[in-house]
Short mmCIF file of C-alpha atoms in Angstrom, two decimals:
data_model
loop_
_atom_site.label_atom_id
_atom_site.label_comp_id
_atom_site.label_asym_id
_atom_site.label_seq_id
_atom_site.Cartn_x
_atom_site.Cartn_y
_atom_site.Cartn_z
CA MET A 1 198.30 65.05 58.54
CA LEU A 2 197.24 61.41 58.43
CA THR A 3 196.98 59.76 61.82
CA LYS A 4 199.46 57.01 62.61
CA ARG A 5 197.96 53.56 63.15
CA ILE A 6 198.54 51.13 66.02
CA ILE A 7 197.98 47.52 64.95
CA PRO A 8 198.03 44.50 67.26
CA CYS A 9 199.08 41.35 65.40
CA LEU A 10 197.65 37.95 66.22
CA ASP A 11 199.68 34.98 64.99
CA ILE A 12 197.24 32.07 64.74
CA LYS A 13 198.22 28.43 65.08
CA ASN A 14 195.56 25.71 65.28
CA GLY A 15 192.94 28.31 66.16
CA ARG A 16 194.89 29.91 69.03
CA THR A 17 196.97 33.08 69.26
CA VAL A 18 200.68 32.36 69.76
CA LYS A 19 203.84 34.45 70.13
CA GLY A 20 207.51 33.61 69.70
CA VAL A 21 210.97 35.20 69.57
CA ASN A 22 212.78 35.51 66.21
CA PHE A 23 209.95 33.44 64.71
CA VAL A 24 210.46 30.41 67.06
CA ASP A 25 209.67 29.23 70.64
CA LEU A 26 205.92 29.80 70.39
CA ARG A 27 203.71 30.19 73.46
CA ASP A 28 199.93 30.49 73.80
CA ALA A 29 198.52 34.01 74.03
CA GLY A 30 194.77 33.38 74.06
CA ASP A 31 191.63 33.06 71.97
CA PRO A 32 191.89 35.22 68.83
CA VAL A 33 188.21 36.22 68.71
CA GLU A 34 188.21 37.32 72.36
CA LEU A 35 191.49 39.19 71.89
CA ALA A 36 190.16 40.90 68.76
CA ALA A 37 187.12 42.19 70.66
CA ILE A 38 189.31 43.48 73.51
CA TYR A 39 191.65 45.28 71.12
CA ALA A 40 188.80 46.85 69.16
CA ALA A 41 187.32 48.17 72.41
CA SER A 42 190.66 49.45 73.69
CA GLY A 43 191.46 51.73 70.76
CA ALA A 44 193.40 49.64 68.22
CA ASP A 45 193.12 51.16 64.74
CA GLU A 46 193.32 47.85 62.89
CA LEU A 47 194.15 44.21 63.52
CA VAL A 48 196.27 41.71 61.60
CA PHE A 49 195.69 37.96 61.80
CA LEU A 50 198.45 35.74 60.43
CA ASP A 51 197.71 32.03 60.19
CA ILE A 52 201.09 30.39 60.72
CA SER A 53 199.83 26.78 60.77
CA ALA A 54 199.50 24.94 57.49
CA THR A 55 196.92 22.18 57.80
CA GLU A 56 194.86 20.89 54.91
CA GLU A 57 191.73 22.21 56.59
CA ARG A 58 193.34 25.60 57.05
CA ARG A 59 191.33 27.53 54.46
CA LYS A 60 187.99 26.42 55.92
CA THR A 61 189.19 27.02 59.49
CA LEU A 62 190.53 30.46 58.63
CA ALA A 63 187.34 31.52 56.82
CA ASN A 64 185.35 30.43 59.88
CA LEU A 65 187.63 32.43 62.20
CA VAL A 66 187.32 35.52 59.96
CA LEU A 67 183.55 35.29 60.11
CA LYS A 68 183.60 35.11 63.93
CA VAL A 69 185.98 38.08 64.18
CA ALA A 70 183.93 40.18 61.74
CA GLU A 71 180.85 39.65 63.91
CA LYS A 72 182.70 40.93 67.01
CA ILE A 73 184.66 43.99 65.86
CA ASN A 74 184.07 47.26 64.02
CA ILE A 75 187.64 48.13 63.00
CA PRO A 76 189.42 47.02 59.81
CA PHE A 77 191.32 43.76 59.91
CA THR A 78 193.80 42.04 57.64
CA VAL A 79 194.20 38.28 57.25
CA GLY A 80 197.30 36.50 56.00
CA GLY A 81 198.93 33.10 55.84
CA GLY A 82 198.94 30.62 52.98
CA ILE A 83 197.02 32.86 50.58
CA SER A 84 198.04 32.00 47.03
CA SER A 85 195.10 32.60 44.69
CA VAL A 86 192.28 34.95 43.74
CA GLU A 87 189.88 32.33 45.14
CA ASP A 88 191.58 32.37 48.57
CA VAL A 89 191.19 36.14 48.77
CA ASP A 90 187.59 36.04 47.57
CA ILE A 91 186.63 33.62 50.37
CA LEU A 92 188.28 35.72 53.10
CA LEU A 93 186.81 39.02 51.92
CA GLN A 94 183.36 37.46 51.60
CA ASN A 95 183.63 36.26 55.20
CA GLY A 96 184.37 39.77 56.47
CA ALA A 97 188.09 40.50 56.15
CA ASP A 98 188.87 44.05 55.01
CA LYS A 99 192.31 43.27 53.60
CA VAL A 100 194.54 40.30 52.92
CA SER A 101 198.27 39.97 53.37
CA ILE A 102 200.39 37.90 51.00
CA ASN A 103 204.06 37.07 51.48
CA SER A 104 205.74 33.93 50.10
CA SER A 105 203.16 33.52 47.34
CA ALA A 106 203.95 37.04 46.06
CA VAL A 107 207.67 36.26 45.81
CA LYS A 108 207.04 32.94 44.07
CA ASN A 109 204.48 34.45 41.69
CA PRO A 110 204.83 38.26 41.57
CA ASP A 111 202.03 38.49 39.00
CA LEU A 112 199.64 37.44 41.78
CA ILE A 113 199.93 41.00 43.16
CA ASN A 114 198.74 42.40 39.81
CA GLN A 115 195.88 39.87 39.64
CA LEU A 116 194.65 40.61 43.16
CA THR A 117 194.85 44.39 42.90
CA ALA A 118 193.08 44.30 39.52
CA LYS A 119 190.20 42.26 40.96
CA PHE A 120 189.86 43.60 44.49
CA GLY A 121 191.62 47.00 44.44
CA SER A 122 194.95 48.09 45.90
CA GLN A 123 193.35 49.06 49.21
CA CYS A 124 192.63 45.37 49.93
CA ILE A 125 196.12 44.04 49.24
CA THR A 126 198.99 44.18 51.73
CA VAL A 127 202.31 42.57 50.87
CA ALA A 128 204.21 41.36 53.92
CA ILE A 129 207.99 41.26 53.63
CA ASP A 130 210.14 39.43 56.19
CA ALA A 131 213.76 40.48 55.83
CA LYS A 132 217.01 39.85 57.67
CA LEU A 133 220.11 42.06 57.74
CA ILE A 134 222.97 39.83 56.58
CA GLU A 135 226.46 41.33 56.14
CA GLY A 136 225.02 44.79 55.56
CA GLU A 137 222.26 43.78 53.14
CA TRP A 138 218.57 43.27 53.89
CA ILE A 139 217.63 39.87 52.40
CA VAL A 140 214.00 38.80 51.92
CA HIS A 141 213.05 35.48 53.59
CA LEU A 142 210.08 33.17 53.01
CA VAL A 143 208.09 30.51 54.90
CA GLY A 144 207.94 32.36 58.22
CA GLY A 145 211.54 33.49 57.85
CA LYS A 146 212.99 30.01 57.30
CA VAL A 147 214.01 30.28 53.64
CA PRO A 148 216.37 33.01 52.38
CA THR A 149 215.90 34.35 48.85
CA GLU A 150 218.24 36.34 46.64
CA LEU A 151 215.91 39.36 46.81
CA ASN A 152 217.00 42.66 48.29
CA LEU A 153 214.36 44.22 50.56
CA PHE A 154 214.30 47.62 48.85
CA ASP A 155 214.29 46.27 45.29
CA TRP A 156 211.44 43.90 46.13
CA ALA A 157 209.48 46.61 47.94
CA LYS A 158 209.69 48.87 44.88
CA GLU A 159 208.48 46.05 42.62
CA VAL A 160 205.60 45.35 45.03
CA GLU A 161 204.55 48.99 44.83
CA GLU A 162 204.83 49.03 41.02
CA ARG A 163 202.61 45.94 40.82
CA GLY A 164 199.83 47.75 42.68
CA ALA A 165 199.98 46.68 46.33
CA GLY A 166 198.27 49.10 48.72
CA GLU A 167 200.77 48.87 51.57
CA ILE A 168 203.79 46.95 52.82
CA LEU A 169 204.12 45.19 56.17
CA PHE A 170 207.87 45.06 56.82
CA THR A 171 209.08 42.73 59.57
CA SER A 172 212.73 42.84 60.59
CA MET A 173 213.66 39.29 61.54
CA ASN A 174 216.68 40.60 63.43
CA ASN A 175 214.40 42.65 65.69
CA ASP A 176 211.35 40.36 65.92
CA GLY A 177 210.47 39.45 69.51
CA THR A 178 213.64 41.04 70.92
CA LYS A 179 211.87 44.12 72.34
CA ASN A 180 214.90 46.23 71.43
CA GLY A 181 213.07 48.54 69.03
CA PHE A 182 212.12 48.56 65.35
CA ALA A 183 214.57 48.59 62.41
CA ASN A 184 214.22 52.34 61.98
CA GLU A 185 216.99 52.88 59.44
CA ALA A 186 215.46 50.37 57.02
CA LEU A 187 211.98 51.73 57.75
CA ALA A 188 213.04 55.29 56.96
CA LYS A 189 214.60 54.17 53.68
CA LEU A 190 211.42 52.30 52.69
CA SER A 191 209.22 55.24 53.69
CA THR A 192 211.36 57.68 51.74
CA GLU A 193 211.72 55.58 48.58
CA LEU A 194 208.09 54.41 48.32
CA ASN A 195 204.77 56.21 48.08
CA ILE A 196 202.57 53.55 49.70
CA PRO A 197 202.15 53.16 53.49
CA ILE A 198 204.77 51.17 55.41
CA ILE A 199 203.78 49.20 58.51
CA ALA A 200 206.65 48.65 60.97
CA SER A 201 206.86 45.21 62.55
CA GLY A 202 209.37 43.44 64.77
CA GLY A 203 211.00 44.74 67.94
CA ALA A 204 208.46 46.71 69.98
CA GLY A 205 209.35 46.62 73.67
CA ASN A 206 208.24 49.96 75.09
CA MET A 207 206.36 53.13 74.17
CA GLN A 208 209.51 54.95 73.08
CA HIS A 209 210.08 52.31 70.41
CA PHE A 210 206.75 53.25 68.81
CA CYS A 211 207.64 56.95 68.94
CA ASP A 212 210.97 56.17 67.26
CA ALA A 213 209.30 54.10 64.53
CA PHE A 214 207.10 57.05 63.61
CA ILE A 215 209.66 59.83 64.01
CA GLU A 216 212.95 58.17 62.97
CA GLY A 217 211.49 55.37 60.87
CA LYS A 218 208.82 57.56 59.25
CA ALA A 219 206.43 54.57 59.41
CA ASP A 220 202.72 55.01 58.71
CA ALA A 221 201.69 52.32 61.19
CA ALA A 222 203.33 50.18 63.86
CA LEU A 223 202.44 46.58 64.53
CA ALA A 224 203.21 44.57 67.67
CA ALA A 225 202.13 41.39 69.38
CA SER A 226 203.49 40.29 72.76
CA VAL A 227 203.62 43.76 74.37
CA PHE A 228 199.86 43.96 73.77
CA HIS A 229 198.93 40.30 74.35
CA PHE A 230 200.70 40.16 77.72
CA LYS A 231 199.50 43.61 78.81
CA GLU A 232 202.95 45.18 78.92
CA ILE A 233 201.59 48.19 77.01
CA GLU A 234 197.98 49.37 76.99
CA ILE A 235 196.94 50.88 73.65
CA LYS A 236 195.19 53.85 75.28
CA ASP A 237 198.33 54.75 77.26
CA LEU A 238 200.48 54.30 74.17
CA LYS A 239 198.34 56.65 72.10
CA GLU A 240 198.43 59.31 74.81
CA GLU A 241 202.22 59.05 74.90
CA LEU A 242 202.43 59.30 71.10
CA ARG A 243 200.25 62.40 71.12
CA LYS A 244 202.47 63.99 73.79
CA ASN A 245 205.36 63.47 71.37
CA GLY A 246 203.52 65.30 68.60
CA ILE A 247 202.54 62.16 66.70
CA PRO A 248 198.97 62.36 65.34
CA VAL A 249 196.82 59.41 66.48
CA ARG A 250 193.12 58.63 66.72
CA LEU A 251 192.11 58.61 70.41
#
């Protein structure tokens, strides 16, 4: 059985790691390169860096950050935020990223998924989907969750898979930052209906929530931010707890 992955997520704004609740009220959580090194040493399986600040210098700044991170860690890492072209991806992969994550740009130009997977391979391309449960339907949102679309989460996820993406990073906006647990019902539906890995994001508050995401939500990986950044959960302890619950992890 494939081991389940634990993935700390670092939201980057102006070169610093930040964390908010329901995508707002951001607070500083430290230097991303230092945090990356700590997580790599403490047993994280992968890392995700999402650049949430949109400055004109962003591409150069992000490439520079990627290079610094690649020099410090020996685990795979994904970079996302403002990626909208083959050229953007090329620069990040050349600087040491293992994968890229696209979100709004994929919705606006779905063919971009096909272009990127054709050039770089499915294993390099993650599509992030931010969705909110509104009157019983999961609606895809863009621009850090600010702009609702008319897309249904499950329909869009299927299209993403058909276009060649290697995995999906699903964030429940209803759960994000609340520490009340992941959106396991939606996760289980995604995991059942699709054949590519699903990363659970949004809602981690304790170790049981991770167990539930893997058992009830059938997720392939679980991503979290503040519980790791602010030392509420240590990755080593979490993995031992998961293993006690019969969930296969890399120790």
